[in-house]
Short mmCIF file of C-alpha atoms in Angstrom, two decimals:
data_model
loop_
_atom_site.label_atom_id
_atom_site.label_comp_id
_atom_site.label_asym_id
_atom_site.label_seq_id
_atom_site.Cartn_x
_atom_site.Cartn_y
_atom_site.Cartn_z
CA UNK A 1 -88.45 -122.55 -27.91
CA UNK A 2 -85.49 -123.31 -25.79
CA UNK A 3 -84.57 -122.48 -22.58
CA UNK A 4 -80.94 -120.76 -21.59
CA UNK A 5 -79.56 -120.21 -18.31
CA UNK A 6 -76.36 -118.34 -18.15
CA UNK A 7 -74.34 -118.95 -15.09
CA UNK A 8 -70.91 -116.77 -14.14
CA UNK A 9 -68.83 -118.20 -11.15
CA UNK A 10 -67.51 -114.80 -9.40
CA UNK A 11 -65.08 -114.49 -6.48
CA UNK A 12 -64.58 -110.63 -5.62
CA UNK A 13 -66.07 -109.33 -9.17
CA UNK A 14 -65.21 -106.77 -10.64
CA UNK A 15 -67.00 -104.47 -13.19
CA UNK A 16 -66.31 -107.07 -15.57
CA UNK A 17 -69.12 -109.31 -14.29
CA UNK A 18 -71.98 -106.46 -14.91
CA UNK A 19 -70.55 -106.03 -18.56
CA UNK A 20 -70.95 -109.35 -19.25
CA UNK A 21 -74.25 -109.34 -17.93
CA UNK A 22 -74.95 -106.03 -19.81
CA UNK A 23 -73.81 -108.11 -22.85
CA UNK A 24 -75.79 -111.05 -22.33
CA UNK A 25 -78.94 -109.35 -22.51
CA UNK A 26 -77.95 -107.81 -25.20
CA UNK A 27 -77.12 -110.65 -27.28
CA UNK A 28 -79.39 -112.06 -30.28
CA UNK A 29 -80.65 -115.07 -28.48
CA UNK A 30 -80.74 -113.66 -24.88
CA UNK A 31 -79.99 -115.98 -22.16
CA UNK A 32 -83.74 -116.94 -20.12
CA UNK A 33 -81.81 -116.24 -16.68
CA UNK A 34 -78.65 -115.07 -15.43
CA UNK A 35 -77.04 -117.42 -12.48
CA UNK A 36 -74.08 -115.63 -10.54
CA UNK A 37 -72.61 -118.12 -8.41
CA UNK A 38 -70.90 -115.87 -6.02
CA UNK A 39 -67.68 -117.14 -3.68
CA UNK A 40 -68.27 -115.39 -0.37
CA UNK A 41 -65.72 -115.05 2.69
CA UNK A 42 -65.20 -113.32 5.93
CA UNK A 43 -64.33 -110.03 3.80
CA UNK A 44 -66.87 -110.25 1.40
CA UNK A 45 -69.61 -107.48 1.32
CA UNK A 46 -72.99 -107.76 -0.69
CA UNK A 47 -72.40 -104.56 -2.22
CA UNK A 48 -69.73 -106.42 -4.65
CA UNK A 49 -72.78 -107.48 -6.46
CA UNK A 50 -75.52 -105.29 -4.87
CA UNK A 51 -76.26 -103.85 -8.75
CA UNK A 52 -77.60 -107.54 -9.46
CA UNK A 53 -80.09 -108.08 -7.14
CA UNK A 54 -82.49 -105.89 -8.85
CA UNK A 55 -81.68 -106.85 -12.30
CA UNK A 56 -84.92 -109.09 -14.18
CA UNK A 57 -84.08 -112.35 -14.86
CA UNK A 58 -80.35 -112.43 -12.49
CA UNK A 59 -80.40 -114.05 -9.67
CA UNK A 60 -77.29 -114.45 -7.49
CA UNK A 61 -76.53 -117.57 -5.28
CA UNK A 62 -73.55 -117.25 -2.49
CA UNK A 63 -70.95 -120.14 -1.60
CA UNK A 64 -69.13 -120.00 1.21
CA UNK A 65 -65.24 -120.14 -0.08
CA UNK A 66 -65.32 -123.20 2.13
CA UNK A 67 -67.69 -125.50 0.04
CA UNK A 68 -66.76 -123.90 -3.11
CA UNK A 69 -64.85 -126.59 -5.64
CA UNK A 70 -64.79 -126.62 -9.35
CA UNK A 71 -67.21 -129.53 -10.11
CA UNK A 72 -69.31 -129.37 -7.14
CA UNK A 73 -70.69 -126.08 -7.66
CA UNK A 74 -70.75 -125.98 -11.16
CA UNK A 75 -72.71 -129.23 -10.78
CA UNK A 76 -74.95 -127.03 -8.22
CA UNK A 77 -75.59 -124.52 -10.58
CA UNK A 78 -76.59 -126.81 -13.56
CA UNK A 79 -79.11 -129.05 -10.52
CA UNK A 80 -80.84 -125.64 -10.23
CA UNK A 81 -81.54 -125.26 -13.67
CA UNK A 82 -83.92 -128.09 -14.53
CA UNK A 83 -86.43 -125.74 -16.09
CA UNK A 84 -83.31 -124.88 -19.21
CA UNK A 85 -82.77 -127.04 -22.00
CA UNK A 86 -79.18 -125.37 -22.08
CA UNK A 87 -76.85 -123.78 -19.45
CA UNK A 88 -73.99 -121.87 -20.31
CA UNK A 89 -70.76 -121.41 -18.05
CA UNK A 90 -68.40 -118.14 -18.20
CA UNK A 91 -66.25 -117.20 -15.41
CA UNK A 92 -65.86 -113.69 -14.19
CA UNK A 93 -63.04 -112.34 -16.58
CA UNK A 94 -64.59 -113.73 -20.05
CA UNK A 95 -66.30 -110.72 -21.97
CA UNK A 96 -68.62 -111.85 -24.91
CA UNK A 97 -67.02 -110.15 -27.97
CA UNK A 98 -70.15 -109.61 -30.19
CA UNK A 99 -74.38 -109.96 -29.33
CA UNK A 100 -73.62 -113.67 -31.20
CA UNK A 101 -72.29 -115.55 -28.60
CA UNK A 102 -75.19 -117.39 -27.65
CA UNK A 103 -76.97 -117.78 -30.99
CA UNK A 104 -73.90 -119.69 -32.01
CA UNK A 105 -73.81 -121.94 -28.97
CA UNK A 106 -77.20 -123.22 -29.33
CA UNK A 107 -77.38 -123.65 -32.92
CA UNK A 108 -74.45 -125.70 -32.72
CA UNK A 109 -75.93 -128.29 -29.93
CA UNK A 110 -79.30 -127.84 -31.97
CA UNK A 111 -76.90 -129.43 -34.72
CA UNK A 112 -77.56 -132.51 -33.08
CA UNK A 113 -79.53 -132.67 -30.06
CA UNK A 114 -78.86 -136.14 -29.05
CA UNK A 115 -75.19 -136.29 -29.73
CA UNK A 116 -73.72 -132.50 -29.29
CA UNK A 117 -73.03 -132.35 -25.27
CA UNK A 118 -71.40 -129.18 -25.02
CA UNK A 119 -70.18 -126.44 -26.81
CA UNK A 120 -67.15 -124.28 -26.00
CA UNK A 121 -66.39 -121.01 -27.52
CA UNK A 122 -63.49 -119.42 -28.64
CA UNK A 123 -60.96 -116.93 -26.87
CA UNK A 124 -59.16 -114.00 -27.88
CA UNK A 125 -56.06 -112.32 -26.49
CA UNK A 126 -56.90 -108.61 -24.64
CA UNK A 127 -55.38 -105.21 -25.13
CA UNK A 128 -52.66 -106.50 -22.46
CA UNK A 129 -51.64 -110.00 -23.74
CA UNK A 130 -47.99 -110.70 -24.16
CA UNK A 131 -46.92 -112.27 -26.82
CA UNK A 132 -46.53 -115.56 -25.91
CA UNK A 133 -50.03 -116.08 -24.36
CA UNK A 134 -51.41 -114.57 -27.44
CA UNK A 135 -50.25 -117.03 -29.38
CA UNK A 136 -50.87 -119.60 -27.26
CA UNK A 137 -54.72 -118.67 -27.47
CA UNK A 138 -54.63 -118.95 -31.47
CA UNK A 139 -52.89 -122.67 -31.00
CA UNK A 140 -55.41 -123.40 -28.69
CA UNK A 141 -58.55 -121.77 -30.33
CA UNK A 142 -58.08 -121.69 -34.01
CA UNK A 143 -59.99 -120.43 -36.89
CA UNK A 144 -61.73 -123.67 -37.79
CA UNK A 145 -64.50 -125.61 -35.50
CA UNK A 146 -64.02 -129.71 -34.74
CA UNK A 147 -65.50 -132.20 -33.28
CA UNK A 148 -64.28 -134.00 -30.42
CA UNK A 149 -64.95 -137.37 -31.38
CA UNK A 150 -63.48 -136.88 -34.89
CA UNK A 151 -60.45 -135.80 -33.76
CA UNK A 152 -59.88 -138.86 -31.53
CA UNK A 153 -60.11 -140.68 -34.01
CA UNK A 154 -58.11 -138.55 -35.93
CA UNK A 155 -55.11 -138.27 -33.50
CA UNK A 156 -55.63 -141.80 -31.60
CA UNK A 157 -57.25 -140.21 -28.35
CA UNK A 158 -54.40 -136.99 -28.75
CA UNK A 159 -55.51 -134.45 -25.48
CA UNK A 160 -57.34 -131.92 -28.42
CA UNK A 161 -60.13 -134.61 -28.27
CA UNK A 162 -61.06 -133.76 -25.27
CA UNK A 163 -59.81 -130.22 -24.76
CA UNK A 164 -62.73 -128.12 -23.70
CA UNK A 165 -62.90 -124.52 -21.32
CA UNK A 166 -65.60 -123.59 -18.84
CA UNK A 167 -64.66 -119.73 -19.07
CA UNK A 168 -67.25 -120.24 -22.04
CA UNK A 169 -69.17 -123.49 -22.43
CA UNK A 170 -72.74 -124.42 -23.32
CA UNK A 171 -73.74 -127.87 -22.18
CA UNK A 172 -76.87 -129.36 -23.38
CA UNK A 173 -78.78 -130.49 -20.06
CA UNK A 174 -80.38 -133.30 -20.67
CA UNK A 175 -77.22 -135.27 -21.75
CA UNK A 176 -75.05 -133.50 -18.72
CA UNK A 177 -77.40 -135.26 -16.34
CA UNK A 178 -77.16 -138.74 -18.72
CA UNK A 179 -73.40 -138.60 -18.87
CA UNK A 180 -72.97 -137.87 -15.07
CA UNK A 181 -72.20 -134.49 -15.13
CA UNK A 182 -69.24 -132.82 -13.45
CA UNK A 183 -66.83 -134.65 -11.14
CA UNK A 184 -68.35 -133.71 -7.29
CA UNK A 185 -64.95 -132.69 -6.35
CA UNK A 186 -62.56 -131.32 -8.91
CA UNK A 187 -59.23 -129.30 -8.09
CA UNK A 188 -59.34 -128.32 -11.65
CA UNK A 189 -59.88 -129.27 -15.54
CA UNK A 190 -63.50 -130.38 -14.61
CA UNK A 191 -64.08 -129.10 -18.24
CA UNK A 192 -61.79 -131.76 -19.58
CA UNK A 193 -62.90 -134.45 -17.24
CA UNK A 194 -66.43 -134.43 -18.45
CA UNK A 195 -65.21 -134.44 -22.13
CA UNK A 196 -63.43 -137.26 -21.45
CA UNK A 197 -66.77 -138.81 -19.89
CA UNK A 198 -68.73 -137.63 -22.75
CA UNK A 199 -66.67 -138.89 -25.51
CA UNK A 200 -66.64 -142.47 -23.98
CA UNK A 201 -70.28 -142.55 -24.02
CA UNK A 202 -70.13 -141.27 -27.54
CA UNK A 203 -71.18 -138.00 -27.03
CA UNK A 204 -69.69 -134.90 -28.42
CA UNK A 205 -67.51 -131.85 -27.40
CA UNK A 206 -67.58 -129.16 -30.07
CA UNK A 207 -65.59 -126.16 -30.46
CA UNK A 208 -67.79 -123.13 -31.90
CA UNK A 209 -64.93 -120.42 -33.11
CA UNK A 210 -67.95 -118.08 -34.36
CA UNK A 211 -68.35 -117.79 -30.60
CA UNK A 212 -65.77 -115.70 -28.89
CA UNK A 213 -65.07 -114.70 -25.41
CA UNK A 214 -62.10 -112.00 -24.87
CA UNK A 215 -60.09 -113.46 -22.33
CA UNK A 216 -56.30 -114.38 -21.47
CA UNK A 217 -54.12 -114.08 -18.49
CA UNK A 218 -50.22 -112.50 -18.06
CA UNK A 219 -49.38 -115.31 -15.82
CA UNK A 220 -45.65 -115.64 -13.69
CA UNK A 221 -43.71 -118.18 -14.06
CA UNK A 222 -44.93 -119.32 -10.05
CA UNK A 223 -48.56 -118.83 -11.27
CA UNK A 224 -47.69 -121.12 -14.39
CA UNK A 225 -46.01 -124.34 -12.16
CA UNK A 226 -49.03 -123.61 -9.53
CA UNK A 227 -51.81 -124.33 -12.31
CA UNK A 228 -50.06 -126.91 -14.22
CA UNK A 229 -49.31 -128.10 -10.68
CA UNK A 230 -53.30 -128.48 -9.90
CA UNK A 231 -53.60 -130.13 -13.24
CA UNK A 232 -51.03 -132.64 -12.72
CA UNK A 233 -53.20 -133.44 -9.66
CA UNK A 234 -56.19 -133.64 -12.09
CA UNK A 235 -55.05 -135.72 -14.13
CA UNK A 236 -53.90 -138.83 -11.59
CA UNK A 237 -57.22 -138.52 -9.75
CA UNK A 238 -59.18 -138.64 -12.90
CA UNK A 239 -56.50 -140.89 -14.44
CA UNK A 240 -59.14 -143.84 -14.83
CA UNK A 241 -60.86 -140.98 -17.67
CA UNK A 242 -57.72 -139.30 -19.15
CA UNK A 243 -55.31 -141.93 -18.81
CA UNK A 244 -56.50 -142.71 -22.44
CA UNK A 245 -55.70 -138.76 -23.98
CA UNK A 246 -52.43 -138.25 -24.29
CA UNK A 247 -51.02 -134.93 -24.03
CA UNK A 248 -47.29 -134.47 -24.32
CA UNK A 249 -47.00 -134.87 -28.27
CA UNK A 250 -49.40 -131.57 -28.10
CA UNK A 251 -47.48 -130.09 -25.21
CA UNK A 252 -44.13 -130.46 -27.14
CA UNK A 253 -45.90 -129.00 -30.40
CA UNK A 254 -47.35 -125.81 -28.74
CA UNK A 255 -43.63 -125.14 -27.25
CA UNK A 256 -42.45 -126.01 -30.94
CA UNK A 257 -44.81 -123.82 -32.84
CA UNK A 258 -44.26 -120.79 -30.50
CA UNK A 259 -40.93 -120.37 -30.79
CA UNK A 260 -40.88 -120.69 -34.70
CA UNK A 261 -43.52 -117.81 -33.99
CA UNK A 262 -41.13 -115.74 -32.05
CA UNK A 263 -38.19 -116.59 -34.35
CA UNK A 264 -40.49 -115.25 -37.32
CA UNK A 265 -40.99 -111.87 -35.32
CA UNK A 266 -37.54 -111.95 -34.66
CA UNK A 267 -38.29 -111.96 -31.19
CA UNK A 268 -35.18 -114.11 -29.84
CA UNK A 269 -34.98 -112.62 -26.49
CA UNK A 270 -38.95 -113.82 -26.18
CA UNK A 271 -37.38 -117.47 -26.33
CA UNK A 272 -36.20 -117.37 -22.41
CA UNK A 273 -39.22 -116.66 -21.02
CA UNK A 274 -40.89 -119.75 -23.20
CA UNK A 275 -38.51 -122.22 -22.02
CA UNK A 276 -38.45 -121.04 -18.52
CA UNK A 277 -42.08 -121.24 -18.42
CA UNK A 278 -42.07 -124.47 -20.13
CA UNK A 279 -39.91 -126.29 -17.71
CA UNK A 280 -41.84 -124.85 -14.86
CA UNK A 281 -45.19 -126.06 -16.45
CA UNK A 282 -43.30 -129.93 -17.30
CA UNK A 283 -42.20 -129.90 -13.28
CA UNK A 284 -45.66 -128.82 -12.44
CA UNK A 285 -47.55 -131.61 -13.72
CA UNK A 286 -45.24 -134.25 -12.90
CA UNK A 287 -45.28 -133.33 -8.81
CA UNK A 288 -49.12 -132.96 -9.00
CA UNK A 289 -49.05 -136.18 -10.84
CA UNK A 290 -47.33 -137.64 -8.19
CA UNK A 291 -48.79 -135.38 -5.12
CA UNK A 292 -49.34 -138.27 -3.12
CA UNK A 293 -46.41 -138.95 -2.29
CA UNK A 294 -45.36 -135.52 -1.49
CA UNK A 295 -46.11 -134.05 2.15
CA UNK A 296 -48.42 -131.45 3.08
CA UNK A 297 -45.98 -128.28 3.06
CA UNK A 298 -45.11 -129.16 -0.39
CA UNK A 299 -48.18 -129.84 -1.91
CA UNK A 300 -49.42 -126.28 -0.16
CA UNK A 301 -46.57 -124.82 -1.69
CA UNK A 302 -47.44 -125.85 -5.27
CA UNK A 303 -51.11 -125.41 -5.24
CA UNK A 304 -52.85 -122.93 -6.40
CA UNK A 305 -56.18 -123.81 -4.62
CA UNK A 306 -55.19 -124.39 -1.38
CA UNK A 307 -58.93 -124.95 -0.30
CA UNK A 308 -59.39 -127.90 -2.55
CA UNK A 309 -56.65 -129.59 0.77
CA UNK A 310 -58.87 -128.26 3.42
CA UNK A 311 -62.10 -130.30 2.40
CA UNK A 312 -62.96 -133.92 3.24
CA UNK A 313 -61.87 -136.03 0.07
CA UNK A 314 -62.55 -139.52 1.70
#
């Protein structure tokens, strides 16, 4: 029988993090433990999560904001669970839609334990979505599963290969620790990253679409440049892995695809905001491509984890 640890990153939860807990333990193939890694600052309180405490089978482990970072402390969590065969990441706003979630996961890395990595699940749109987002979530997570390695071969190393998304994610333990696991320090796209690692040591990344999370996000166009700022800045310090993906061809084609969608709805006036956002995702990237050459003030301008600068990266 195998052993699953679930583990949610949370930063000021909200009720969302007990439903998905709630939901968890009520899925088919319940998860052995429930991690939450929980961001704490000068205003945190412990009554944010003071309902978990006494919860069988949750435990809750606090980083200060200080030493929290993307890989490192997903990397912590996984470290501490050396008693699970599996280990499945959500973050704090991904609600499992049915009690299947899990059962999927694991049967596909059971596929093939000594290839399948990790898993990653699919999302769907909420209540709230605008239009543009929601599509972007069916580009990005269609109806039909692949294979990361077939699809670089497929596409000649095309960015799909290696797409992958911690808000859901089951990675199979034992070859996490044999690929090398999460970057130690990761602004962002520490998903990705590892893909990248894990298809070069011929290892898989699978996408599961039985598996599906509820989750999307109404961003600005200033929250838009900030992310795609932060992966711009992924991308050169990881350049030595996904220097080999490349990613505008699918870039262009989601921005291609969505506004035939819009012109199908007859939703012309939808077409600004996709350009606008467009341009301000292109600029992103290309200054956090370049961020070393650009001053503090800028780069603290752009970011959109301004704590990733604050840390010792020598």
């Amino acid at each position: 029988m195998c052993k699953i640890t679930a583990v949610i990153l949370a930063y000021r939860p909200d009720e969302r993090v007990k439903m998905i807990v709630s939901r968890l333990k009520a899925q088919t193939v319940i998860p052995d433990k429930i991690l939450i890694m929980h961001t704490v600052d000068e205003e945190t309180s412990d009554t944010e999560l003071g309902w978990a405490y006494d919860m069988e089978n949750v435990a809750v482990e606090k980083v200060k904001k200080a030493e929290f970072d993307h890989g490192g402390t997903r990397d912590k969590a996984v470290q501490m669970c050396e008693d699970s065969d599996y280990v499945l990441f959500m973050t704090q706003d991904a609600i499992p839609k049915n009690r299947k979630l899990t059962e999927y996961l694991v049967e596909t890395l059971k596929a093939d334990t000594g290839t399948n990595a990790v898993a990653y699940a699919r999302q769907e749109p909420d209540k709230g979505c605008n239009i543009i987002e929601r599509y972007t979530r069916s580009f990005n997570y269609p109806d039909e599963p692949h294979s990361g390695l077939e699809l670089a071969a497929e596409t000649n190393n095309g960015i799909k290969a290696i797409f992958c998304s911690d808000v859901c994610a089951m990675y199979n333990r034992r070859l996490y620790n044999e690929i090398g696991g999460f970057p130690g320090k990761a602004i962002f796209n520490e998903d990705m990253v590892f893909a990248g690692k894990a298809l070069k040591a011929d290892k898989d990344v699978i996408y599961e679409p039985r598996a599906v999370v509820i989750h999307s996000h109404n961003y600005s166009g200033a929250e838009y440049f900030k992310r795609y700022f932060d992966l711009g800045v992924s991308h050169a310090e990881f350049s030595y892995i996904l220097k080999d993906y490349h990613s505008g061809e699918e870039g262009i084609r989601l921005v291609r695809e969505t506004a035939r969608f819009l012109i199908r709805r007859k939703q012309y006036i939808m077409l600004i905001p996709l350009v606008y956002y467009s341009l301000l995702k292109f600029i992103g990237m290309q200054l956090g491509k370049m961020h070393k050459k650009l001053p503090e003030r800028i780069i603290n301008a752009c970011t959109m984890n301004k704590g990733y600068w604050k840390k010792d990266r020598n």
